[in-house]
């Protein structure tokens, strides 16, 4: 079982809907990440939080809005998404200290935009 | 972002055969991580290699980090159907670029036929 829990596992939404993806970890990690992954491709980094503060935004469109309410939780708020946003959204966490720290991934939310 | 070239992109072999996956770059990495991702799940860390020339073994899997820390390989001996999955290498840039951004290879989809 993964130590990073993501909900929901699947989400289908229309282009005008507002929804949120949730991620939770209890490993004491203070770095948390959102990735987008297309089929048979590597994950693409979207956001990084370090000590609950946004440290990296990889020029992600504003229709994706991350939030880190505490050290265990990470949310991704979605609004007015496009069909090309359909993908697997992965959350990960790690110890702080940069990219040498191994990242622990959740199983992702499979998002489909109608 | 530093470029990691991973090959081959796809590999289909019979149970019991051996296989090797390569990750190459012209850039130096402070460490390199290997992940395996099975369908419907998130990537799972297999190993982190840190020292140039390092060899690590995980049961039937052997990982090697090049002497110059620019390349790595994963060798699987006597592959089993349970080895099927997407294999990803990911490099951590050396300081002062250590900013949580892993450079992922394109991934190798391995299928082991029974």
mmCIF file of N, CA and C in Angstrom, chain A residues 39-85:
data_model
loop_
_atom_site.group_PDB
_atom_site.id
_atom_site.type_symbol
_atom_site.label_atom_id
_atom_site.label_comp_id
_atom_site.label_asym_id
_atom_site.label_seq_id
_atom_site.Cartn_x
_atom_site.Cartn_y
_atom_site.Cartn_z
ATOM 1 N N UNK A 39 -0.300 8.880 -20.741
ATOM 2 C CA UNK A 39 -0.071 7.432 -20.867
ATOM 3 C C UNK A 39 1.317 7.126 -21.436
ATOM 4 N N UNK A 40 2.040 6.228 -20.741
ATOM 5 C CA UNK A 40 3.357 5.728 -21.150
ATOM 6 C C UNK A 40 4.393 6.847 -21.297
ATOM 7 N N UNK A 41 4.163 7.960 -20.613
ATOM 8 C CA UNK A 41 5.121 9.069 -20.605
ATOM 9 C C UNK A 41 5.591 9.311 -19.175
ATOM 10 N N UNK A 42 6.711 10.010 -19.008
ATOM 11 C CA UNK A 42 7.154 10.304 -17.640
ATOM 12 C C UNK A 42 6.292 11.384 -17.002
ATOM 13 N N UNK A 43 6.295 11.457 -15.689
ATOM 14 C CA UNK A 43 5.564 12.552 -15.014
ATOM 15 C C UNK A 43 6.178 13.899 -15.354
ATOM 16 N N UNK A 44 5.313 14.902 -15.468
ATOM 17 C CA UNK A 44 5.752 16.283 -15.698
ATOM 18 C C UNK A 44 5.462 17.091 -14.434
ATOM 19 N N UNK A 45 6.483 17.719 -13.913
ATOM 20 C CA UNK A 45 6.323 18.492 -12.683
ATOM 21 C C UNK A 45 5.411 19.694 -12.922
ATOM 22 N N UNK A 46 4.487 19.907 -11.957
ATOM 23 C CA UNK A 46 3.613 21.076 -12.021
ATOM 24 C C UNK A 46 3.964 22.067 -10.903
ATOM 25 N N UNK A 47 3.918 21.582 -9.652
ATOM 26 C CA UNK A 47 4.142 22.443 -8.490
ATOM 27 C C UNK A 47 4.985 21.697 -7.449
ATOM 28 N N UNK A 48 5.736 22.494 -6.678
ATOM 29 C CA UNK A 48 6.446 21.976 -5.514
ATOM 30 C C UNK A 48 6.155 22.883 -4.329
ATOM 31 N N UNK A 49 5.817 22.267 -3.194
ATOM 32 C CA UNK A 49 5.685 22.985 -1.930
ATOM 33 C C UNK A 49 6.799 22.522 -1.003
ATOM 34 N N UNK A 50 7.394 23.491 -0.327
ATOM 35 C CA UNK A 50 8.407 23.200 0.675
ATOM 36 C C UNK A 50 8.012 23.938 1.945
ATOM 37 N N UNK A 51 7.889 23.222 3.034
ATOM 38 C CA UNK A 51 7.402 23.814 4.296
ATOM 39 C C UNK A 51 6.113 24.603 4.068
ATOM 40 N N UNK A 52 5.202 23.991 3.344
ATOM 41 C CA UNK A 52 3.855 24.527 3.097
ATOM 42 C C UNK A 52 3.850 25.810 2.277
ATOM 43 N N UNK A 53 4.979 26.155 1.705
ATOM 44 C CA UNK A 53 5.023 27.345 0.839
ATOM 45 C C UNK A 53 5.331 26.910 -0.595
ATOM 46 N N UNK A 54 4.658 27.529 -1.557
ATOM 47 C CA UNK A 54 4.883 27.212 -2.953
ATOM 48 C C UNK A 54 6.277 27.659 -3.353
ATOM 49 N N UNK A 55 7.105 26.724 -3.776
ATOM 50 C CA UNK A 55 8.476 27.070 -4.163
ATOM 51 C C UNK A 55 8.691 26.947 -5.670
ATOM 52 N N UNK A 56 7.899 26.126 -6.344
ATOM 53 C CA UNK A 56 8.039 25.985 -7.788
ATOM 54 C C UNK A 56 6.656 25.916 -8.430
ATOM 55 N N UNK A 57 6.467 26.732 -9.449
ATOM 56 C CA UNK A 57 5.294 26.654 -10.321
ATOM 57 C C UNK A 57 5.861 26.577 -11.731
ATOM 58 N N UNK A 58 5.694 25.439 -12.383
ATOM 59 C CA UNK A 58 6.286 25.239 -13.713
ATOM 60 C C UNK A 58 5.406 25.847 -14.808
ATOM 61 N N UNK A 59 5.083 27.138 -14.633
ATOM 62 C CA UNK A 59 4.275 27.852 -15.638
ATOM 63 C C UNK A 59 2.974 27.112 -15.947
ATOM 64 N N UNK A 60 2.325 26.663 -14.886
ATOM 65 C CA UNK A 60 1.071 25.919 -15.039
ATOM 66 C C UNK A 60 -0.080 26.911 -15.240
ATOM 67 N N UNK A 61 -1.026 26.623 -16.165
ATOM 68 C CA UNK A 61 -2.170 27.546 -16.362
ATOM 69 C C UNK A 61 -2.940 27.759 -15.073
ATOM 70 N N UNK A 62 -3.518 28.946 -14.948
ATOM 71 C CA UNK A 62 -4.189 29.325 -13.708
ATOM 72 C C UNK A 62 -5.459 28.529 -13.442
ATOM 73 N N UNK A 63 -5.919 27.741 -14.395
ATOM 74 C CA UNK A 63 -7.082 26.880 -14.143
ATOM 75 C C UNK A 63 -6.730 25.737 -13.161
ATOM 76 N N UNK A 64 -5.429 25.587 -12.888
ATOM 77 C CA UNK A 64 -4.962 24.677 -11.836
ATOM 78 C C UNK A 64 -4.472 25.539 -10.671
ATOM 79 N N UNK A 65 -5.026 25.308 -9.487
ATOM 80 C CA UNK A 65 -4.671 26.130 -8.335
ATOM 81 C C UNK A 65 -4.296 25.234 -7.168
ATOM 82 N N UNK A 66 -3.012 25.210 -6.785
ATOM 83 C CA UNK A 66 -2.624 24.324 -5.687
ATOM 84 C C UNK A 66 -2.833 25.002 -4.334
ATOM 85 N N UNK A 67 -2.918 24.146 -3.318
ATOM 86 C CA UNK A 67 -3.068 24.651 -1.950
ATOM 87 C C UNK A 67 -2.440 23.637 -1.006
ATOM 88 N N UNK A 68 -1.735 24.138 -0.008
ATOM 89 C CA UNK A 68 -1.124 23.247 0.986
ATOM 90 C C UNK A 68 -1.580 23.713 2.361
ATOM 91 N N UNK A 69 -2.721 23.259 2.854
ATOM 92 C CA UNK A 69 -3.281 23.779 4.104
ATOM 93 C C UNK A 69 -2.472 23.401 5.345
ATOM 94 N N UNK A 70 -1.763 22.287 5.322
ATOM 95 C CA UNK A 70 -0.868 21.929 6.432
ATOM 96 C C UNK A 70 0.185 20.960 5.908
ATOM 97 N N UNK A 71 1.054 20.515 6.795
ATOM 98 C CA UNK A 71 2.213 19.738 6.353
ATOM 99 C C UNK A 71 1.850 18.358 5.832
ATOM 100 N N UNK A 72 0.607 17.909 6.046
ATOM 101 C CA UNK A 72 0.210 16.566 5.607
ATOM 102 C C UNK A 72 -0.681 16.565 4.377
ATOM 103 N N UNK A 73 -1.212 17.731 4.037
ATOM 104 C CA UNK A 73 -2.237 17.788 2.994
ATOM 105 C C UNK A 73 -1.803 18.663 1.826
ATOM 106 N N UNK A 74 -2.201 18.221 0.651
ATOM 107 C CA UNK A 74 -1.959 19.001 -0.564
ATOM 108 C C UNK A 74 -3.194 18.869 -1.446
ATOM 109 N N UNK A 75 -3.706 20.005 -1.893
ATOM 110 C CA UNK A 75 -4.881 19.999 -2.751
ATOM 111 C C UNK A 75 -4.526 20.585 -4.115
ATOM 112 N N UNK A 76 -5.314 20.186 -5.101
ATOM 113 C CA UNK A 76 -5.209 20.809 -6.423
ATOM 114 C C UNK A 76 -6.621 21.154 -6.873
ATOM 115 N N UNK A 77 -6.920 22.456 -6.928
ATOM 116 C CA UNK A 77 -8.248 22.925 -7.305
ATOM 117 C C UNK A 77 -8.300 23.116 -8.813
ATOM 118 N N UNK A 78 -9.381 22.622 -9.399
ATOM 119 C CA UNK A 78 -9.523 22.602 -10.854
ATOM 120 C C UNK A 78 -10.734 23.421 -11.279
ATOM 121 N N UNK A 79 -10.570 24.226 -12.283
ATOM 122 C CA UNK A 79 -11.696 25.039 -12.773
ATOM 123 C C UNK A 79 -11.518 25.344 -14.248
ATOM 124 N N UNK A 80 -12.582 25.131 -15.009
ATOM 125 C CA UNK A 80 -12.591 25.446 -16.440
ATOM 126 C C UNK A 80 -11.482 24.714 -17.173
ATOM 127 N N UNK A 81 -11.375 23.419 -16.938
ATOM 128 C CA UNK A 81 -10.321 22.644 -17.589
ATOM 129 C C UNK A 81 -10.656 22.358 -19.042
ATOM 130 N N UNK A 82 -9.636 22.005 -19.794
ATOM 131 C CA UNK A 82 -9.751 21.712 -21.210
ATOM 132 C C UNK A 82 -9.586 20.205 -21.441
ATOM 133 N N UNK A 83 -10.081 19.675 -22.556
ATOM 134 C CA UNK A 83 -9.931 18.230 -22.816
ATOM 135 C C UNK A 83 -8.482 17.758 -22.760
ATOM 136 N N UNK A 84 -7.548 18.603 -23.155
ATOM 137 C CA UNK A 84 -6.136 18.192 -23.126
ATOM 138 C C UNK A 84 -5.587 18.070 -21.700
ATOM 139 N N UNK A 85 -6.371 18.486 -20.714
ATOM 140 C CA UNK A 85 -5.954 18.333 -19.316
ATOM 141 C C UNK A 85 -6.254 16.934 -18.793
#
